[in-house]
Coordinates of N, CA and C in Angstrom, one line a residue:
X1 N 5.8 15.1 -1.4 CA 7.1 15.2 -2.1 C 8.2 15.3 -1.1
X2 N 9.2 14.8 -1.1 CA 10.1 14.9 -0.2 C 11.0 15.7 -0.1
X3 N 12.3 16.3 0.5 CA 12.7 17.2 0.6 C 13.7 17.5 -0.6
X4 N 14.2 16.1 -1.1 CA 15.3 16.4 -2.0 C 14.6 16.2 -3.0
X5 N 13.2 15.7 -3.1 CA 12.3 16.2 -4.6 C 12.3 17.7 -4.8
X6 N 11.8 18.2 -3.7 CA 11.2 19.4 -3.2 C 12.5 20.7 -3.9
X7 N 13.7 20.4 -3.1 CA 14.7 21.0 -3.8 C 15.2 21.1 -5.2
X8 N 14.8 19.7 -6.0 CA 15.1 19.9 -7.1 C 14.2 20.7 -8.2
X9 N 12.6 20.4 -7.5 CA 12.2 21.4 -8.3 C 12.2 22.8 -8.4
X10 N 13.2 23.6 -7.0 CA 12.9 24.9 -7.0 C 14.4 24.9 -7.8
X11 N 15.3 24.3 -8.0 CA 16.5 24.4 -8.7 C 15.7 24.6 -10.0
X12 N 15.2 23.7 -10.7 CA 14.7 23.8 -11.9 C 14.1 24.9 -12.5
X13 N 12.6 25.6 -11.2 CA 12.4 26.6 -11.8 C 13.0 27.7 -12.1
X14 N 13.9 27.7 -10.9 CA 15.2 29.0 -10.9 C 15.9 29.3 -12.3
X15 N 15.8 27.5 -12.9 CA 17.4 27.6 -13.9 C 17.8 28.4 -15.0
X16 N 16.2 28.8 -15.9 CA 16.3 29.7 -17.2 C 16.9 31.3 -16.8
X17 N 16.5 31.8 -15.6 CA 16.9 33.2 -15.2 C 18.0 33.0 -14.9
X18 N 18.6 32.2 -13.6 CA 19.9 31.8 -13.3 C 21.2 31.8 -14.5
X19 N 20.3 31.5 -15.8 CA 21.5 31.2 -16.7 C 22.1 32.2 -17.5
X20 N 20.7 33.6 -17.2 CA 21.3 34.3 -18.2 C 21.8 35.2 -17.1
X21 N 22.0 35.2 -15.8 CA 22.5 36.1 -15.0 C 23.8 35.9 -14.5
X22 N 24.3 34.4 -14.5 CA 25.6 34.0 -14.0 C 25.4 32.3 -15.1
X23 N 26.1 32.5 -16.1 CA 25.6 31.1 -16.5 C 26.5 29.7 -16.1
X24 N 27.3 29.9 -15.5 CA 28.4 28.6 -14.9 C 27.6 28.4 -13.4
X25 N 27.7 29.5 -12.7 CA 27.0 28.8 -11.6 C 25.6 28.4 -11.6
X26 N 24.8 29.0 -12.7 CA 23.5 28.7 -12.1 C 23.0 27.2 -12.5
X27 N 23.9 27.1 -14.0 CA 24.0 25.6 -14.9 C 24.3 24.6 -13.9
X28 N 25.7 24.8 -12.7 CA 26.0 23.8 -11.8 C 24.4 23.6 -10.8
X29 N 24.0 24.3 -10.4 CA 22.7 24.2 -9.4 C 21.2 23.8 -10.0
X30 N 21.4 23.9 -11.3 CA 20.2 23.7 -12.2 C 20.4 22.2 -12.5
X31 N 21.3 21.5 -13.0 CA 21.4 20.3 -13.9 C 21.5 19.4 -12.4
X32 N 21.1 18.3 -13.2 CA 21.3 16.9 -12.0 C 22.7 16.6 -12.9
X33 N 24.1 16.4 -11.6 CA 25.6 15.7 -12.3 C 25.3 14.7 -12.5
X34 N 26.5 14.4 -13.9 CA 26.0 13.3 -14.4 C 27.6 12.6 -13.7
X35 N 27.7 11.4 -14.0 CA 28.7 10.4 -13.0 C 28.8 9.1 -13.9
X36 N 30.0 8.7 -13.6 CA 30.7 7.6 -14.4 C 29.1 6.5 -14.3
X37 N 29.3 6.1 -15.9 CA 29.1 4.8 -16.0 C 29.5 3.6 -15.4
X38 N 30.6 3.6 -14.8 CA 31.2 2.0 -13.8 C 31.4 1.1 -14.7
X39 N 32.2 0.0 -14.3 CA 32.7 -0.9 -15.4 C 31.1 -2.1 -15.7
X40 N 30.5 -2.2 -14.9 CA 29.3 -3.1 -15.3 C 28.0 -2.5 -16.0
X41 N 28.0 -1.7 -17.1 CA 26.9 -1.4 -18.2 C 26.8 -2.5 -18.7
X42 N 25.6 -3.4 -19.1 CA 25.5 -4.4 -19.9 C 26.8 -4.3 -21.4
X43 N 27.2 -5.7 -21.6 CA 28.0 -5.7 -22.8 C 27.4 -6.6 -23.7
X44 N 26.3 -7.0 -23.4 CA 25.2 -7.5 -24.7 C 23.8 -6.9 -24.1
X45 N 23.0 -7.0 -25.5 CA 21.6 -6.5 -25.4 C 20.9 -7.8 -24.4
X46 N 20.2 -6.9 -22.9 CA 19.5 -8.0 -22.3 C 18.6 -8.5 -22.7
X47 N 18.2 -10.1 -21.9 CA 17.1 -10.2 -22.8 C 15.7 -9.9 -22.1
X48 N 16.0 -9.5 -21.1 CA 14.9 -8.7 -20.5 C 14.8 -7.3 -21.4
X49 N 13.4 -7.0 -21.4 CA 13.4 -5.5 -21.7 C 11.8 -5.0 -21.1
X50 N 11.9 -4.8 -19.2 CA 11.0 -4.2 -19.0 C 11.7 -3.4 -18.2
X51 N 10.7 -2.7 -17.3 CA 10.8 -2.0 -16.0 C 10.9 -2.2 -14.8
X52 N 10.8 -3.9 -14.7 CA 10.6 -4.5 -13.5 C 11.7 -5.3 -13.3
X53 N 12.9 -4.6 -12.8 CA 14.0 -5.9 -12.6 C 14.0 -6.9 -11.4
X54 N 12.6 -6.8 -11.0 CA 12.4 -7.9 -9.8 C 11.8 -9.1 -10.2
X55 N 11.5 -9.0 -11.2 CA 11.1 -10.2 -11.9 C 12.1 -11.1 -13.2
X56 N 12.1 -12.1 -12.9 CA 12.7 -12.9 -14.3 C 11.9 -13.5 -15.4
X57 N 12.1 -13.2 -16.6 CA 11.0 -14.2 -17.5 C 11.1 -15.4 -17.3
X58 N 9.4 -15.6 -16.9 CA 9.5 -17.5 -16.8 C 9.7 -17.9 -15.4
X59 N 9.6 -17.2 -14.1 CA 9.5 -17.4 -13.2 C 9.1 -16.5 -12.3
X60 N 8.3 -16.7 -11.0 CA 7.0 -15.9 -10.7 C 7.7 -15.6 -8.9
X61 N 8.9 -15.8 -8.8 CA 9.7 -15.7 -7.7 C 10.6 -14.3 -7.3
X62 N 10.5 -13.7 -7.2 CA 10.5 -12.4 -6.7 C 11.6 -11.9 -6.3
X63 N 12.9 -11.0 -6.8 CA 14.2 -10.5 -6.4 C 14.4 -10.6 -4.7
X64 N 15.1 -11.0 -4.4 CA 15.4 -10.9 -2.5 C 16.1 -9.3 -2.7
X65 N 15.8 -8.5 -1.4 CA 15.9 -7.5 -0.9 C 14.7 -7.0 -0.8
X66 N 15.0 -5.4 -0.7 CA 13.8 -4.7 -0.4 C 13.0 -3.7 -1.8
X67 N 12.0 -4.8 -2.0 CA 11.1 -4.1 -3.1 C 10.9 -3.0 -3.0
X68 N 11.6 -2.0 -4.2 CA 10.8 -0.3 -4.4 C 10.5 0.2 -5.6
X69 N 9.7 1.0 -5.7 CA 9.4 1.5 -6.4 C 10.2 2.8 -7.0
X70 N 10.9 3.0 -7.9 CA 11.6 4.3 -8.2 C 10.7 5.1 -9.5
X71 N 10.3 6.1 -8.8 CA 9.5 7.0 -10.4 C 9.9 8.4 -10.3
X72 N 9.8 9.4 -11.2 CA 9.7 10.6 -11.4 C 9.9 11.0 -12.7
X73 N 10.5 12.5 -13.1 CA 10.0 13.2 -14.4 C 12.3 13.5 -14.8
X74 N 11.7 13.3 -16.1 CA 12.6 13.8 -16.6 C 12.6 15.4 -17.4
X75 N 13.1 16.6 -17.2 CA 12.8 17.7 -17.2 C 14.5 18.4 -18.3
X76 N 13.7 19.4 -18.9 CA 14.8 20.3 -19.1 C 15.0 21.5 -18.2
X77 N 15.5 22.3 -18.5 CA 15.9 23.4 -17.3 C 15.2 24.5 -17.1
X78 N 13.8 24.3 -17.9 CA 12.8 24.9 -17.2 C 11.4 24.8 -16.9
X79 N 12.3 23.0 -16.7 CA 11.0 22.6 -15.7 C 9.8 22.1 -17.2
X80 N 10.6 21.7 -17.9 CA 9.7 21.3 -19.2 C 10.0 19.8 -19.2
X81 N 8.6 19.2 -19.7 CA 8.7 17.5 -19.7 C 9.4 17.3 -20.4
X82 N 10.4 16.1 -20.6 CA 10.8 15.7 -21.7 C 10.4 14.1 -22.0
X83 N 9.9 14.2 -23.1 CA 8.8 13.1 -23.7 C 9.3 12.0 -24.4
X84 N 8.8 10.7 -24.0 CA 10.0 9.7 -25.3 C 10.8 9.5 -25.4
X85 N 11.6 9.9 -24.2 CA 13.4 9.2 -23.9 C 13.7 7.9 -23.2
X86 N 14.3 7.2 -23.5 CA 14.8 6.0 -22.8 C 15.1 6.4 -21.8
X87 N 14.8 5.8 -20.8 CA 15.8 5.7 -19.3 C 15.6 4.3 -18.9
X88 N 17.4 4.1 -18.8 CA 17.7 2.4 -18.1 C 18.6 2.7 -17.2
X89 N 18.2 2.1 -15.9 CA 18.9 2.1 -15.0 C 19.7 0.8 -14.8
X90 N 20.3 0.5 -14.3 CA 21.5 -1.1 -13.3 C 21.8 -0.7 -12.3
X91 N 22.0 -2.2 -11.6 CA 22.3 -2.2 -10.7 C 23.0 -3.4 -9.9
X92 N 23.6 -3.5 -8.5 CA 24.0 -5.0 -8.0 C 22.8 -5.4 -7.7
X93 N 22.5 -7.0 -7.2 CA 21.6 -7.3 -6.3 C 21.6 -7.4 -4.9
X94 N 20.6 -7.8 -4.5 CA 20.6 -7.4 -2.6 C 21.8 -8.4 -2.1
X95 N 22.6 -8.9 -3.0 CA 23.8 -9.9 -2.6 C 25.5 -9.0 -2.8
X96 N 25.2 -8.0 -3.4 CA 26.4 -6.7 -4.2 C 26.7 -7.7 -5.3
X97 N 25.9 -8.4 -6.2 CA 26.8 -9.0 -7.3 C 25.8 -8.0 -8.3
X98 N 27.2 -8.4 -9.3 CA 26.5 -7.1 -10.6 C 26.2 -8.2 -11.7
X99 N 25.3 -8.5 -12.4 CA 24.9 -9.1 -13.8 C 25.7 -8.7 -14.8
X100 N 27.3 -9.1 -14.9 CA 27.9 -8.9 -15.3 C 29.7 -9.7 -15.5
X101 N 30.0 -9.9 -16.7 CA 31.1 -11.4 -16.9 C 32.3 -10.4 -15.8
X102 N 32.7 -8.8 -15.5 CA 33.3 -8.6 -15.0 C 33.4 -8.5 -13.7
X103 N 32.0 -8.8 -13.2 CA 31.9 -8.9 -11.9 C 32.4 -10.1 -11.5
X104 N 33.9 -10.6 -10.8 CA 34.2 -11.4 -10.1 C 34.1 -12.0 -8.7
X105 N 33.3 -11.1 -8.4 CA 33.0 -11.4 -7.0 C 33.0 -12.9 -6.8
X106 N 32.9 -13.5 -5.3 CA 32.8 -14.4 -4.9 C 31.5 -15.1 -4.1
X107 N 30.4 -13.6 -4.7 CA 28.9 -14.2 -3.7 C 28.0 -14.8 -5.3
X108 N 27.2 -15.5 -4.2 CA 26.3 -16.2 -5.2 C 25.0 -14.9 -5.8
X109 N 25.5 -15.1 -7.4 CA 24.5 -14.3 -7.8 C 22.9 -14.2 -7.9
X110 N 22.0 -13.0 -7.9 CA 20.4 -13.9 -7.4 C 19.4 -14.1 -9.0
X111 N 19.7 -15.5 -9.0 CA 19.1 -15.4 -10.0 C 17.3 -14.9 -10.8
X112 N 16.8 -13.8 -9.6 CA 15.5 -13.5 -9.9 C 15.6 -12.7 -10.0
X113 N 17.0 -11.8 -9.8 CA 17.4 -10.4 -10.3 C 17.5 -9.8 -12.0
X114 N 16.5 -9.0 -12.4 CA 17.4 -8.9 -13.8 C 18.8 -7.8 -13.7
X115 N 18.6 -7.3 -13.1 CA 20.0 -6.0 -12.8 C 19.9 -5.0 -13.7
X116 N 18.7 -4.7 -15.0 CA 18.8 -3.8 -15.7 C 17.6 -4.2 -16.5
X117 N 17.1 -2.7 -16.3 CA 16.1 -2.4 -16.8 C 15.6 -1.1 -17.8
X118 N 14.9 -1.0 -18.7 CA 14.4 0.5 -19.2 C 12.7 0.4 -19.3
X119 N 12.7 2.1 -19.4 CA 11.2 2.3 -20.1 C 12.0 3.6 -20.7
X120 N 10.2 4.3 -21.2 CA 10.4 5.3 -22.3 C 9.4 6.6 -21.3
X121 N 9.9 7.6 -21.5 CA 9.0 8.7 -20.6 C 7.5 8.7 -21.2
X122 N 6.4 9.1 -20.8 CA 5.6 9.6 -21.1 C 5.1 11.2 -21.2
X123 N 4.0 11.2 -22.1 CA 4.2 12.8 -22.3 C 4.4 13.8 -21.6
X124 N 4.1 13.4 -19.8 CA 5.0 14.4 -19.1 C 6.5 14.1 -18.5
X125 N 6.5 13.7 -18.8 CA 8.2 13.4 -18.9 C 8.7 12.2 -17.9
X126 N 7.4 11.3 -17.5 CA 7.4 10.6 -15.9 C 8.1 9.1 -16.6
X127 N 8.8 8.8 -16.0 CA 9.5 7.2 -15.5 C 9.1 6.2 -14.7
X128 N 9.2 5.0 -14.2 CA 9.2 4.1 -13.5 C 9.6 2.9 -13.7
X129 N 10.2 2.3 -12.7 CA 10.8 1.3 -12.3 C 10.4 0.7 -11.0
X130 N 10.6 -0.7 -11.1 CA 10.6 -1.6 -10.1 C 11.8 -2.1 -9.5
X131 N 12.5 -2.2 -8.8 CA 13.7 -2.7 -8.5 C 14.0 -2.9 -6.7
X132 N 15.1 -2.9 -6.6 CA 15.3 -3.0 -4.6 C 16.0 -1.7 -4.7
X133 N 16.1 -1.6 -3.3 CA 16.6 -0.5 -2.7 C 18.4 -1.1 -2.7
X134 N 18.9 0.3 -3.2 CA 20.4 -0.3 -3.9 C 21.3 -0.7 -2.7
X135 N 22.2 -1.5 -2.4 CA 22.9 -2.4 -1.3 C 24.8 -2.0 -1.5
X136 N 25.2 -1.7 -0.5 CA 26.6 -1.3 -0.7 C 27.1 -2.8 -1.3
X137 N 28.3 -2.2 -1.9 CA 29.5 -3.5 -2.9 C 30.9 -3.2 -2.2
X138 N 31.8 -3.7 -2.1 CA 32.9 -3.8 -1.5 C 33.8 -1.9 -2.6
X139 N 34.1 -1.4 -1.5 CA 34.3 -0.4 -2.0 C 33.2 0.9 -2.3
X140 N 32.1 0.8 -2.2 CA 31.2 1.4 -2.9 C 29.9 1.6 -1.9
X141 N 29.2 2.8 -2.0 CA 27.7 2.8 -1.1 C 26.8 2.5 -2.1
X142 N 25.7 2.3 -1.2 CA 24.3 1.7 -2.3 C 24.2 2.8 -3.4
X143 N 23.6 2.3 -4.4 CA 23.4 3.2 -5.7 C 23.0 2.3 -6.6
X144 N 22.2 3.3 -7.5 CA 21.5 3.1 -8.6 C 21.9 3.8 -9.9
X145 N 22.5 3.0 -11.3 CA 23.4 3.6 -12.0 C 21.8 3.9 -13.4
X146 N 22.0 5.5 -13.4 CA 21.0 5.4 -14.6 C 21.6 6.1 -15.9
X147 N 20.6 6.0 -17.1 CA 21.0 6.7 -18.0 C 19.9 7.1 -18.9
X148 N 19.9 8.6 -19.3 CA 18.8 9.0 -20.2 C 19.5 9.1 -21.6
X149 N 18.6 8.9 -22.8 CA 19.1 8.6 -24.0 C 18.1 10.0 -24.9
X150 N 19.3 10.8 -25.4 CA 18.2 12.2 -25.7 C 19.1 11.7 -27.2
X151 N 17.5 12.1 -28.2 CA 18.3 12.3 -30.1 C 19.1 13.4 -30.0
X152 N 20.1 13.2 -30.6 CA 21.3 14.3 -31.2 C 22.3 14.2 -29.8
X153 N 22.0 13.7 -29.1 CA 22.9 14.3 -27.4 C 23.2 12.7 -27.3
X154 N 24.8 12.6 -26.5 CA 25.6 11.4 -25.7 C 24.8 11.3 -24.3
X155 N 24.3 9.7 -24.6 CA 23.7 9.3 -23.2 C 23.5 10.5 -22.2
X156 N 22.9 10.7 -21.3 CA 23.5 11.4 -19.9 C 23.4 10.2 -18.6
X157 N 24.4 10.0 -18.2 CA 24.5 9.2 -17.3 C 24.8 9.5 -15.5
X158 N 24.1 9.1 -15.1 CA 24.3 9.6 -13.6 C 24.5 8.6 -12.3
X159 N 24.2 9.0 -11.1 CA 24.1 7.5 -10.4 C 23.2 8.5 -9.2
X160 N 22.2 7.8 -8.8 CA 21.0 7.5 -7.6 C 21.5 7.4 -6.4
X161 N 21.2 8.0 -5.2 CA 21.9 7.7 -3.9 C 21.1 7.4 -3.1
X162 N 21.1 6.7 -2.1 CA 20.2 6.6 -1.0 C 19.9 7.8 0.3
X163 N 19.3 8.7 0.0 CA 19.4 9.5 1.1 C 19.4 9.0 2.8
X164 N 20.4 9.4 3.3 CA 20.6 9.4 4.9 C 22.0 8.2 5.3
X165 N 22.0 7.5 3.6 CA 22.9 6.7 3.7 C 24.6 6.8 4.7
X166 N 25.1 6.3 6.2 CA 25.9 6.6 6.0 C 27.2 6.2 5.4
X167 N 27.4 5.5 4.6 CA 28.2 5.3 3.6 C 29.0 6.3 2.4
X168 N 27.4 6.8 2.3 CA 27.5 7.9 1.1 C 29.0 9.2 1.4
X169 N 29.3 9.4 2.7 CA 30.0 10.2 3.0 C 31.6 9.5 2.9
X170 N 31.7 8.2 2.6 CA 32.7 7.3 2.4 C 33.0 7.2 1.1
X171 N 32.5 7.7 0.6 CA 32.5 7.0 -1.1 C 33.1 8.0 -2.1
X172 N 34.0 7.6 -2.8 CA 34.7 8.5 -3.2 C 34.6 9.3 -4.7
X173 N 33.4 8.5 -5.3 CA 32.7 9.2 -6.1 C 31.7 10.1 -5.7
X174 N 31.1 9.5 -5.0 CA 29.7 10.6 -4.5 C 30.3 12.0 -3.9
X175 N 31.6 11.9 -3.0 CA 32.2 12.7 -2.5 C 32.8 14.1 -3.5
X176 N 33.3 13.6 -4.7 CA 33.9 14.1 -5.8 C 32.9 15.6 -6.1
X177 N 31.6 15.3 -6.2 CA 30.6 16.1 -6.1 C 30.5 17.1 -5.5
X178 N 30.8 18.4 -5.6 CA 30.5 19.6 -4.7 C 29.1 19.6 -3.8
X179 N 29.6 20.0 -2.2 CA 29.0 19.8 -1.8 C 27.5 20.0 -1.7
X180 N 27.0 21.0 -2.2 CA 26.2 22.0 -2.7 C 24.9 21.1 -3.4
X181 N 25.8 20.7 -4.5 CA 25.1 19.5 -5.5 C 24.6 17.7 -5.1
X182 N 24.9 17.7 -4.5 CA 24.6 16.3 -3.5 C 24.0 15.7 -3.4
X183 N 22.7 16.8 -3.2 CA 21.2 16.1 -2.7 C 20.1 16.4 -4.0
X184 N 20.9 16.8 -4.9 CA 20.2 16.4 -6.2 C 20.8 15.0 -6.7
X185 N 21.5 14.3 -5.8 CA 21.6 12.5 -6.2 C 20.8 11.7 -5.2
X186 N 20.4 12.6 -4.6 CA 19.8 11.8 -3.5 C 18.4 11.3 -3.4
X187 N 17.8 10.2 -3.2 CA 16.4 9.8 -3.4 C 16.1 9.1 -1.8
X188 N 15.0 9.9 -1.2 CA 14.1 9.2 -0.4 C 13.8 8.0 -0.8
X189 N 14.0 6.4 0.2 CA 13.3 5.5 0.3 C 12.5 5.5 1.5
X190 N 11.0 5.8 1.0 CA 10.5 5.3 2.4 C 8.9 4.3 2.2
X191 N 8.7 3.8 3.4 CA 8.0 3.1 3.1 C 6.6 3.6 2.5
X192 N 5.8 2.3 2.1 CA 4.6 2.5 1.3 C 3.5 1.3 1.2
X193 N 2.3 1.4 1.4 CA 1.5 0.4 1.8 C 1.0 0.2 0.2
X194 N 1.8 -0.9 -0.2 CA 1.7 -1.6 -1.3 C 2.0 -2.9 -1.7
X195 N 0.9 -3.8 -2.3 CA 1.2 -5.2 -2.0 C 2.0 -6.0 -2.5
X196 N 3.4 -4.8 -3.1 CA 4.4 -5.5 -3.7 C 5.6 -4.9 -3.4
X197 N 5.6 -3.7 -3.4 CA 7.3 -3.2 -3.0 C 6.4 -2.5 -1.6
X198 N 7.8 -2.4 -0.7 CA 7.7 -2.0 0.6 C 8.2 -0.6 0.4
X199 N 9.1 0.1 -0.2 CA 9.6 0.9 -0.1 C 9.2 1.8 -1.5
X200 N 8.8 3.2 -1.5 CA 8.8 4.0 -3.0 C 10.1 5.3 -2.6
X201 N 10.9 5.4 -4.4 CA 11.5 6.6 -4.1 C 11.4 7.2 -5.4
X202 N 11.3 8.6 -5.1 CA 11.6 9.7 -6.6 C 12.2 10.1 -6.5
X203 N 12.5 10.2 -8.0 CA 14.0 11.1 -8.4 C 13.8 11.9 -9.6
X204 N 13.7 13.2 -10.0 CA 13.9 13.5 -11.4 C 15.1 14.0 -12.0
X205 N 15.2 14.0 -13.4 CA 16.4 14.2 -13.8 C 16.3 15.5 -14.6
X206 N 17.4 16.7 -14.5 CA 16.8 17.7 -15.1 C 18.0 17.6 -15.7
X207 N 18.1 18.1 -17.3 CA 18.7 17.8 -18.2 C 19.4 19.3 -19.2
X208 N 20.2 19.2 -19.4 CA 20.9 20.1 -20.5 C 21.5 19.5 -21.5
X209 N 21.5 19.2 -23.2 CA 22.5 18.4 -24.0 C 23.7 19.2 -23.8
X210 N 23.7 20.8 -23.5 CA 25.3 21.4 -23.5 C 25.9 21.1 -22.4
X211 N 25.4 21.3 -21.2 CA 26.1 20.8 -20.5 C 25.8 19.2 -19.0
X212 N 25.5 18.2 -19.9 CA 25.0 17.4 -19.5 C 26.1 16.2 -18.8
X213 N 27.3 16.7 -19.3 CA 28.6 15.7 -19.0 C 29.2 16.6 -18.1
X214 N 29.2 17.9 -17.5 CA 30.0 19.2 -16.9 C 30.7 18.1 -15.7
X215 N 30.1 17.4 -15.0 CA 30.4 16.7 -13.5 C 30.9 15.4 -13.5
X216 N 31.3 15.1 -14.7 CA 31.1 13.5 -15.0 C 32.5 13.0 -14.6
X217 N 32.3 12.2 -13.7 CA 33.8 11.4 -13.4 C 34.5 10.5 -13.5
X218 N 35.6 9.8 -14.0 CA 36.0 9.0 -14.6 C 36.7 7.6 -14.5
X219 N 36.1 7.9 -12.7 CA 36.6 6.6 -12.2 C 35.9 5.5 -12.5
X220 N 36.0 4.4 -11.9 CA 34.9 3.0 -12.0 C 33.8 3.4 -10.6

């Protein structure tokens, strides 16, 4: 488990006592912040609908960058599974273009990228995805934009960082974040002796419907 796994889950176990002893700070140290959506969320239903955005339907040719594996649990705040939620992540490809009519960029898009993907948790609350390791965009550090979909509760939307990245300290979203809270965005990529992605990283998301928007920022 790595270190910023490692830390999120002693946040987690802490959070139920934490809340009833100081409930604003301990809610900040407990919850994963949630963080703007960005202007490229899909604006039609894709026509992909798996987990593996390295693949395209109908062709057996493989996203350029660096294949990884992203998995972990989605949790409430004490450390309880949460079962049966959507999580869909987006992203640019290893080129910074986004799968999207507002991405104007000027690079050639890759067309073996899907750029978005979902699954559904399983009964312990675990995720996975296939995708690359996320690639800085003009303005922006690498990242991975996700979103959990709970009944009765508004999306929670977050964004994935690359740990050690140094960009991350440029970036004026990620920055926005108290510093404290940081390395609950942050995911280990490191390598992995697997005959398809080179790289695995985890992340889990620990969740509150009250205060699940507390951090959420409003830029692009």
């Amino acid at each position: 488990m790595s270190s910023h796994s490692r830390l999120r889950r002693q946040v987690v176990l802490g959070g139920s006592a934490a809340l009833i002893s100081a409930p604003l700070v301990a809610a900040q140290r407990a919850l994963t912040p949630s963080q703007t959506a960005g202007p490229f969320y899909p604006v039609t239903p894709p026509l992909h609908k798996d987990n593996d955005l390295t693949l395209v339907e109908g062709s057996s040719i493989r996203a350029a960058g660096q294949i990884s594996d992203l998995s972990g649990r989605v949790l409430d705040m004490d450390g309880r599974p949460l079962a049966g939620l959507r999580v869909e992540i987006w992203q640019c490809d290893a080129n910074g273009r986004y799968r999207h009519p507002r991405d104007r960029s000027d690079v050639d898009e890759d067309p073996n990228f899907q750029g978005f993907g979902h699954t559904i948790t399983d009964a312990d609350g675990r995720y996975r995805f296939r995708t690359i390791r996320p690639v800085p965009y003009p303005g922006r550090t690498p990242h991975i934009h996700a979103a959990v979909f709970q009944e009765g509760a508004r999306p929670f939307v977050t964004q994935i960082y690359v740990a050690g990245e140094p960009l991350n300290l440029r970036d004026g979203i990620f920055m926005r974040v108290p510093e404290a809270l940081r390395p609950l965005l942050l995911a280990d990529f490191v390598p992995v002796d697997d005959p398809v992605a080179t790289l695995s990283a985890s992340f889990d998301f620990v969740l509150s419907p009250v205060l699940a928007g507390l951090f959420e920022t409003h830029s692009a």
